[in-house]
Short mmCIF file of C-alpha atoms in Angstrom, two decimals:
data_model
loop_
_atom_site.label_atom_id
_atom_site.label_comp_id
_atom_site.label_asym_id
_atom_site.label_seq_id
_atom_site.Cartn_x
_atom_site.Cartn_y
_atom_site.Cartn_z
CA UNK Z 1 -16.40 46.19 356.99
CA UNK Z 2 -18.41 49.32 356.03
CA UNK Z 3 -16.91 52.29 354.18
CA UNK Z 4 -17.06 54.47 357.30
CA UNK Z 5 -15.16 51.92 359.38
CA UNK Z 6 -12.49 51.56 356.71
CA UNK Z 7 -12.21 55.32 356.40
CA UNK Z 8 -11.77 55.75 360.16
CA UNK Z 9 -9.09 53.08 360.18
CA UNK Z 10 -7.36 54.91 357.34
CA UNK Z 11 -7.39 58.40 358.93
CA UNK Z 12 -5.93 57.09 362.18
CA UNK Z 13 -3.06 55.43 360.31
CA UNK Z 14 -2.53 58.39 357.99
CA UNK Z 15 -2.49 60.88 360.88
CA UNK Z 16 0.25 58.87 362.58
CA UNK Z 17 2.31 58.92 359.37
CA UNK Z 18 1.76 62.71 359.09
CA UNK Z 19 3.03 63.54 362.58
CA UNK Z 20 -0.42 63.68 364.13
CA UNK Z 21 -2.05 66.14 361.72
CA UNK Z 22 -5.84 66.29 361.55
CA UNK Z 23 -7.13 64.16 358.66
CA UNK Z 24 -10.71 63.95 357.38
CA UNK Z 25 -12.49 61.80 354.81
CA UNK Z 26 -15.75 63.07 353.32
CA UNK Z 27 -18.26 61.05 351.30
CA UNK Z 28 -19.84 62.08 347.97
CA UNK Z 29 -22.40 64.22 349.83
CA UNK Z 30 -19.65 66.28 351.48
CA UNK Z 31 -20.32 64.74 354.90
CA UNK Z 32 -17.33 63.94 357.13
CA UNK Z 33 -17.49 60.17 357.64
CA UNK Z 34 -14.10 59.72 359.32
CA UNK Z 35 -11.87 62.14 361.19
CA UNK Z 36 -9.16 62.32 363.80
CA UNK Z 37 -11.48 64.89 365.40
CA UNK Z 38 -14.39 62.61 366.34
CA UNK Z 39 -16.94 65.41 367.09
CA UNK Z 40 -16.78 66.52 363.44
CA UNK Z 41 -17.96 63.15 362.10
CA UNK Z 42 -21.41 63.54 360.54
CA UNK Z 43 -21.04 67.27 359.84
CA UNK Z 44 -21.01 68.94 356.44
CA UNK Z 45 -17.68 70.10 354.99
CA UNK Z 46 -18.19 72.91 352.46
CA UNK Z 47 -14.63 72.54 351.16
CA UNK Z 48 -15.40 68.92 350.23
CA UNK Z 49 -18.60 70.03 348.52
CA UNK Z 50 -16.55 72.42 346.40
CA UNK Z 51 -14.19 69.54 345.47
CA UNK Z 52 -17.19 67.43 344.49
CA UNK Z 53 -18.62 70.22 342.30
CA UNK Z 54 -15.37 71.11 340.54
CA UNK Z 55 -13.60 67.73 340.78
CA UNK Z 56 -10.46 69.69 341.56
CA UNK Z 57 -8.37 70.25 344.70
CA UNK Z 58 -9.52 73.02 347.03
CA UNK Z 59 -7.06 74.96 349.22
CA UNK Z 60 -8.62 76.77 352.17
CA UNK Z 61 -6.56 79.55 353.70
CA UNK Z 62 -7.29 80.95 357.14
CA UNK Z 63 -8.72 84.22 355.76
CA UNK Z 64 -11.17 82.21 353.58
CA UNK Z 65 -12.78 80.16 356.34
CA UNK Z 66 -16.01 82.18 356.24
CA UNK Z 67 -16.56 80.93 352.68
CA UNK Z 68 -16.38 77.27 353.73
CA UNK Z 69 -18.73 76.48 356.66
CA UNK Z 70 -17.74 73.33 358.55
CA UNK Z 71 -14.20 73.43 357.18
CA UNK Z 72 -10.83 74.37 358.64
CA UNK Z 73 -7.66 75.68 357.12
CA UNK Z 74 -6.14 72.99 354.94
CA UNK Z 75 -5.94 71.22 351.60
CA UNK Z 76 -8.66 68.95 350.16
CA UNK Z 77 -8.38 66.51 347.26
CA UNK Z 78 -10.68 64.17 345.32
CA UNK Z 79 -10.18 60.42 345.73
CA UNK Z 80 -10.72 58.37 342.57
CA UNK Z 81 -11.54 54.73 341.96
CA UNK Z 82 -11.57 53.47 338.36
CA UNK Z 83 -12.34 56.98 337.11
CA UNK Z 84 -15.15 57.51 339.61
CA UNK Z 85 -14.94 60.14 342.35
CA UNK Z 86 -15.54 58.11 345.50
CA UNK Z 87 -14.56 60.48 348.35
CA UNK Z 88 -12.70 63.61 349.39
CA UNK Z 89 -9.71 63.63 351.70
CA UNK Z 90 -8.52 66.66 353.61
CA UNK Z 91 -5.53 67.54 355.78
CA UNK Z 92 -5.35 70.40 358.29
CA UNK Z 93 -2.69 73.12 358.02
CA UNK Z 94 -1.43 75.95 355.89
CA UNK Z 95 -2.30 74.82 352.34
CA UNK Z 96 1.07 75.94 351.01
CA UNK Z 97 2.81 73.77 353.62
CA UNK Z 98 0.62 70.65 353.49
CA UNK Z 99 -0.06 70.49 349.73
CA UNK Z 100 2.57 67.79 349.06
CA UNK Z 101 1.46 65.78 352.09
CA UNK Z 102 -2.16 66.04 350.90
CA UNK Z 103 -1.28 64.59 347.48
CA UNK Z 104 0.58 61.73 349.17
CA UNK Z 105 -2.43 61.21 351.44
CA UNK Z 106 -4.82 61.11 348.47
CA UNK Z 107 -2.64 58.54 346.69
CA UNK Z 108 -2.40 56.47 349.87
CA UNK Z 109 -6.19 56.64 350.31
CA UNK Z 110 -6.84 55.49 346.75
CA UNK Z 111 -4.41 52.60 347.17
CA UNK Z 112 -5.90 51.70 350.55
CA UNK Z 113 -9.43 51.34 349.15
CA UNK Z 114 -8.19 49.63 345.99
CA UNK Z 115 -6.33 47.04 348.08
CA UNK Z 116 -9.35 46.53 350.31
CA UNK Z 117 -11.50 45.91 347.22
CA UNK Z 118 -8.96 43.38 345.94
CA UNK Z 119 -8.81 41.67 349.33
CA UNK Z 120 -12.60 41.54 349.48
CA UNK Z 121 -12.77 40.12 345.97
CA UNK Z 122 -10.14 37.51 346.89
CA UNK Z 123 -12.16 36.51 349.98
CA UNK Z 124 -15.33 36.16 347.95
CA UNK Z 125 -13.52 34.12 345.29
CA UNK Z 126 -11.99 31.94 348.00
CA UNK Z 127 -15.43 31.28 349.48
CA UNK Z 128 -16.80 30.40 346.05
CA UNK Z 129 -13.91 27.98 345.45
CA UNK Z 130 -14.48 26.33 348.84
CA UNK Z 131 -18.22 26.02 348.13
CA UNK Z 132 -17.52 24.44 344.74
CA UNK Z 133 -15.06 21.95 346.22
CA UNK Z 134 -17.35 21.01 349.11
CA UNK Z 135 -20.12 20.29 346.64
CA UNK Z 136 -18.11 18.11 344.26
CA UNK Z 137 -16.45 16.27 347.16
CA UNK Z 138 -19.86 15.39 348.61
CA UNK Z 139 -22.24 12.77 347.30
CA UNK Z 140 -23.96 15.01 344.76
CA UNK Z 141 -27.77 15.06 344.64
CA UNK Z 142 -29.35 14.71 341.18
CA UNK Z 143 -30.18 18.44 340.95
CA UNK Z 144 -26.67 19.70 341.76
CA UNK Z 145 -25.55 20.29 338.17
CA UNK Z 146 -27.20 23.69 337.85
CA UNK Z 147 -25.71 25.01 341.10
CA UNK Z 148 -22.27 23.72 340.13
CA UNK Z 149 -22.57 25.44 336.75
CA UNK Z 150 -23.42 28.75 338.45
CA UNK Z 151 -20.40 28.46 340.75
CA UNK Z 152 -18.12 27.47 337.88
CA UNK Z 153 -19.32 30.44 335.82
CA UNK Z 154 -18.72 32.82 338.75
CA UNK Z 155 -15.17 31.45 339.05
CA UNK Z 156 -14.65 31.37 335.27
CA UNK Z 157 -13.66 27.75 335.87
CA UNK Z 158 -13.29 25.26 333.02
CA UNK Z 159 -12.11 21.85 334.26
CA UNK Z 160 -10.13 19.72 331.83
CA UNK Z 161 -10.81 16.04 332.37
CA UNK Z 162 -9.37 13.81 333.60
CA UNK Z 163 -8.91 15.69 336.88
CA UNK Z 164 -7.14 14.60 340.07
CA UNK Z 165 -8.14 15.39 343.64
CA UNK Z 166 -5.00 16.36 345.57
CA UNK Z 167 -4.74 16.82 349.33
CA UNK Z 168 -1.73 18.55 350.89
CA UNK Z 169 -0.58 18.64 354.50
CA UNK Z 170 2.63 19.71 356.22
CA UNK Z 171 3.24 16.81 358.69
CA UNK Z 172 5.79 18.66 360.84
CA UNK Z 173 3.32 21.46 361.72
CA UNK Z 174 0.78 20.17 364.28
CA UNK Z 175 -0.61 23.60 365.18
CA UNK Z 176 -3.74 24.39 363.06
CA UNK Z 177 -2.84 28.07 362.77
CA UNK Z 178 0.69 27.23 361.64
CA UNK Z 179 -0.72 24.66 359.20
CA UNK Z 180 -2.97 27.37 357.72
CA UNK Z 181 -0.02 29.73 357.26
CA UNK Z 182 2.11 27.10 355.52
CA UNK Z 183 -0.78 26.07 353.28
CA UNK Z 184 -1.37 29.71 352.31
CA UNK Z 185 2.30 29.93 351.36
CA UNK Z 186 1.95 26.67 349.41
CA UNK Z 187 -0.88 28.16 347.33
CA UNK Z 188 1.22 31.25 346.59
CA UNK Z 189 4.14 29.07 345.49
CA UNK Z 190 2.00 26.89 343.24
CA UNK Z 191 0.52 29.96 341.56
CA UNK Z 192 3.92 31.64 341.22
CA UNK Z 193 5.41 28.55 339.56
CA UNK Z 194 2.32 28.11 337.33
CA UNK Z 195 1.78 24.63 338.78
CA UNK Z 196 -1.91 25.46 339.19
CA UNK Z 197 -4.03 27.40 336.69
CA UNK Z 198 -6.85 29.58 338.10
CA UNK Z 199 -9.16 28.97 335.15
CA UNK Z 200 -8.95 25.17 335.01
CA UNK Z 201 -7.99 24.25 338.61
CA UNK Z 202 -9.81 24.98 341.86
CA UNK Z 203 -8.44 24.91 345.40
CA UNK Z 204 -9.32 25.74 349.00
CA UNK Z 205 -8.03 25.06 352.50
CA UNK Z 206 -10.56 22.73 354.13
CA UNK Z 207 -10.11 21.03 357.52
CA UNK Z 208 -6.40 21.90 357.91
CA UNK Z 209 -5.44 20.63 354.47
CA UNK Z 210 -5.19 22.14 351.03
CA UNK Z 211 -7.59 20.47 348.59
CA UNK Z 212 -6.83 20.96 344.92
CA UNK Z 213 -8.87 19.82 341.96
CA UNK Z 214 -6.15 19.61 339.30
CA UNK Z 215 -6.98 19.42 335.62
CA UNK Z 216 -4.93 17.39 333.17
CA UNK Z 217 -1.96 19.58 332.12
CA UNK Z 218 -1.97 20.73 328.51
CA UNK Z 219 0.39 19.51 327.19
CA UNK Z 220 0.87 16.61 329.65
CA UNK Z 221 3.80 16.97 332.06
CA UNK Z 222 6.06 14.12 333.17
CA UNK Z 223 5.82 13.36 336.90
CA UNK Z 224 3.71 16.47 337.70
CA UNK Z 225 3.05 15.40 341.32
CA UNK Z 226 6.73 14.86 342.04
CA UNK Z 227 7.57 18.30 340.61
CA UNK Z 228 4.84 19.88 342.68
CA UNK Z 229 6.01 18.21 345.91
CA UNK Z 230 9.64 19.10 345.22
CA UNK Z 231 8.78 22.76 344.57
CA UNK Z 232 6.75 22.98 347.76
CA UNK Z 233 9.42 21.34 349.91
CA UNK Z 234 12.01 23.78 348.58
CA UNK Z 235 9.76 26.78 349.19
CA UNK Z 236 8.50 25.73 352.63
CA UNK Z 237 11.76 24.26 353.86
CA UNK Z 238 10.19 21.04 355.17
CA UNK Z 239 8.69 17.76 353.93
CA UNK Z 240 5.15 17.74 352.61
CA UNK Z 241 2.52 15.06 352.20
CA UNK Z 242 0.91 15.36 348.76
CA UNK Z 243 -1.86 12.82 348.19
CA UNK Z 244 -3.71 12.04 344.97
CA UNK Z 245 -6.95 10.14 344.43
CA UNK Z 246 -7.88 8.22 341.30
CA UNK Z 247 -8.19 10.15 338.00
CA UNK Z 248 -11.76 11.35 337.40
CA UNK Z 249 -13.41 11.52 333.99
CA UNK Z 250 -16.61 13.13 335.31
CA UNK Z 251 -17.71 15.37 338.17
CA UNK Z 252 -19.55 12.54 339.89
CA UNK Z 253 -16.33 10.53 340.30
CA UNK Z 254 -14.71 13.34 342.31
CA UNK Z 255 -16.50 12.31 345.53
CA UNK Z 256 -14.78 8.90 345.58
CA UNK Z 257 -11.38 10.31 344.57
CA UNK Z 258 -11.65 12.94 347.29
CA UNK Z 259 -12.27 10.27 349.90
CA UNK Z 260 -9.19 8.39 348.67
CA UNK Z 261 -7.00 11.49 348.91
CA UNK Z 262 -8.35 12.28 352.39
CA UNK Z 263 -7.51 8.80 353.69
CA UNK Z 264 -4.02 8.96 352.22
CA UNK Z 265 -3.57 12.36 353.86
CA UNK Z 266 -4.06 10.79 357.30
CA UNK Z 267 -1.14 8.40 356.83
CA UNK Z 268 2.18 8.82 358.61
CA UNK Z 269 4.28 9.31 355.48
CA UNK Z 270 5.73 12.17 353.46
CA UNK Z 271 6.29 12.83 349.78
CA UNK Z 272 3.85 11.89 347.03
CA UNK Z 273 1.14 9.35 347.90
CA UNK Z 274 -0.58 8.44 344.64
CA UNK Z 275 -3.42 5.94 344.75
CA UNK Z 276 -2.27 4.69 341.33
CA UNK Z 277 0.96 3.33 342.86
CA UNK Z 278 0.69 -0.30 343.98
CA UNK Z 279 2.43 0.23 347.33
CA UNK Z 280 0.26 3.26 348.00
CA UNK Z 281 -2.89 1.26 347.31
CA UNK Z 282 -1.78 -1.29 349.90
CA UNK Z 283 -1.32 1.35 352.59
CA UNK Z 284 -4.58 3.01 351.53
CA UNK Z 285 -6.49 -0.23 352.12
CA UNK Z 286 -4.71 -0.69 355.45
CA UNK Z 287 -5.67 2.83 356.47
CA UNK Z 288 -9.30 2.21 355.49
CA UNK Z 289 -9.36 -1.02 357.49
CA UNK Z 290 -7.80 0.79 360.45
CA UNK Z 291 -10.55 3.42 360.35
CA UNK Z 292 -13.48 1.16 359.47
CA UNK Z 293 -12.69 -1.54 362.04
CA UNK Z 294 -11.27 0.76 364.69
CA UNK Z 295 -13.08 -0.95 367.56
CA UNK Z 296 -11.80 -4.41 366.67
CA UNK Z 297 -8.24 -3.16 366.20
CA UNK Z 298 -8.37 -1.16 369.44
CA UNK Z 299 -9.22 -4.43 371.23
CA UNK Z 300 -6.08 -6.03 369.78
CA UNK Z 301 -3.96 -3.07 370.87
CA UNK Z 302 -5.54 -3.18 374.33
CA UNK Z 303 -4.67 -6.88 374.61
CA UNK Z 304 -1.05 -6.10 373.76
CA UNK Z 305 -1.02 -3.22 376.25
CA UNK Z 306 -2.24 -5.52 379.03
CA UNK Z 307 0.52 -7.97 378.20
CA UNK Z 308 3.42 -5.49 377.92
CA UNK Z 309 2.34 -2.16 379.38
CA UNK Z 310 2.07 1.07 377.38
CA UNK Z 311 5.76 2.03 377.36
CA UNK Z 312 7.07 -1.38 376.35
CA UNK Z 313 4.33 -1.75 373.76
CA UNK Z 314 5.41 1.50 372.14
CA UNK Z 315 8.97 0.15 371.88
CA UNK Z 316 7.73 -3.13 370.41
CA UNK Z 317 5.43 -1.48 367.85
CA UNK Z 318 8.17 0.96 366.84
CA UNK Z 319 10.42 -2.05 366.28
CA UNK Z 320 7.76 -3.78 364.20
CA UNK Z 321 7.19 -0.70 362.09
CA UNK Z 322 10.92 -0.46 361.30
CA UNK Z 323 11.03 -4.19 360.52
CA UNK Z 324 8.17 -4.03 358.03
CA UNK Z 325 9.34 -0.73 356.52
CA UNK Z 326 12.64 -2.53 355.81
CA UNK Z 327 10.70 -5.29 354.01
CA UNK Z 328 11.42 -7.82 356.75
CA UNK Z 329 15.19 -7.29 356.76
CA UNK Z 330 16.41 -7.95 360.31
CA UNK Z 331 19.84 -6.47 359.60
CA UNK Z 332 18.48 -3.21 358.12
CA UNK Z 333 15.86 -2.72 360.83
CA UNK Z 334 18.36 -3.44 363.62
CA UNK Z 335 20.80 -0.94 362.15
CA UNK Z 336 18.04 1.66 361.84
CA UNK Z 337 17.04 1.22 365.49
CA UNK Z 338 20.63 0.84 366.75
CA UNK Z 339 19.91 -2.53 368.40
CA UNK Z 340 21.40 -6.02 368.02
CA UNK Z 341 19.75 -8.33 365.49
CA UNK Z 342 18.92 -10.81 368.26
CA UNK Z 343 17.16 -8.06 370.20
CA UNK Z 344 15.05 -7.16 367.19
CA UNK Z 345 14.10 -10.78 366.54
CA UNK Z 346 13.25 -11.28 370.24
CA UNK Z 347 10.91 -8.29 370.19
CA UNK Z 348 9.18 -9.43 367.00
CA UNK Z 349 8.60 -12.95 368.37
CA UNK Z 350 7.10 -11.53 371.55
CA UNK Z 351 4.57 -9.59 369.46
CA UNK Z 352 3.83 -12.52 367.15
CA UNK Z 353 3.39 -14.99 369.99
CA UNK Z 354 0.99 -12.68 371.83
CA UNK Z 355 -1.05 -11.44 368.89
CA UNK Z 356 -0.95 -14.49 366.60
CA UNK Z 357 -0.24 -17.60 368.65
CA UNK Z 358 -0.16 -20.91 366.77
CA UNK Z 359 0.50 -21.45 363.10
CA UNK Z 360 -0.42 -18.02 361.69
CA UNK Z 361 1.20 -17.29 358.35
CA UNK Z 362 3.72 -14.47 357.93
CA UNK Z 363 1.08 -12.56 355.93
CA UNK Z 364 -1.51 -12.85 358.70
CA UNK Z 365 1.00 -11.73 361.33
CA UNK Z 366 2.11 -8.75 359.25
CA UNK Z 367 -1.46 -7.72 358.42
CA UNK Z 368 -2.64 -7.73 362.04
CA UNK Z 369 0.53 -6.11 363.33
CA UNK Z 370 0.42 -3.33 360.74
CA UNK Z 371 -3.12 -2.52 361.83
CA UNK Z 372 -1.98 -2.41 365.46
CA UNK Z 373 0.93 -0.17 364.50
CA UNK Z 374 -1.41 2.27 362.78
CA UNK Z 375 -3.78 2.42 365.76
CA UNK Z 376 -1.24 2.06 368.57
CA UNK Z 377 1.30 4.62 367.36
CA UNK Z 378 -0.94 7.10 365.50
CA UNK Z 379 -4.52 6.40 366.53
#
């Protein structure tokens, strides 16, 4: 947004706060660039020119108007930015009556432009972080080192290896806009709690998830992922899915670790999903198989749907998921689903007999059924 557009936005807001008084902003040439009196925009304001020459406030009384062509009765003040005179702001009215309001207006104007500069700097920094992450998460070409170094220097970023690629989602928020808002809050919380460090970590919201390249803490922290997930769940008031790829000892390993974290982030689970955990590696491989061989698995699900119909199949697959999540305990799964143990066993045998007729081993039946569960309930 250009200076003139920002200035016009400011005078409209300021005029409302000042009971509709005329407000002008003049640039460093003394030209009115924004005003609540639109016809005056682009004209010269001699009172502003006097402010620019003296760097002091100028009060213009009604009897002095002839001395200040293009001006009206009022009070005019310099607007400063880091010691530099950047504009002049003026308010219409008897100078003795509007002097205090003019000083408030000048302070508000300075703060307005200062905040805009900070917001603009934050946007630029955010874009640089996203560019850096997209590069390291891609399969880097041989000549990428120089570009990465330039981006890292612009961000004042110094990674401490080993680093982890983390991916965060809020499973209970399906709306992309809501997801963005919660992830923005997550970043604020992580910074507030010093769980990320701007000079050795880099983050960005990419494809409805927060991606964080997290350096090794110095000194090392016990269970850092669990602490991070716990802090976020407390701050956001809902479960999170925090996924971590393999530790990386070089930039070129980040691509693979990012792919691991992304696959884990698509799973129907909450809490910390760390590829270094044995159970997590199992589900990671299942998720990869589900994605890689989607056509083959879809055929199995379609065969089950023809046999049972969509509604009954959903009941059967939900039963199977509970059964396997309870490590094959019929009693626990039946209690979880509020059904009789015989009912649960009947449902499981119907699935097994249809999908794996004959002498299939328990492992084969579980493997194929888990793939069908992943595609049939969440595909």
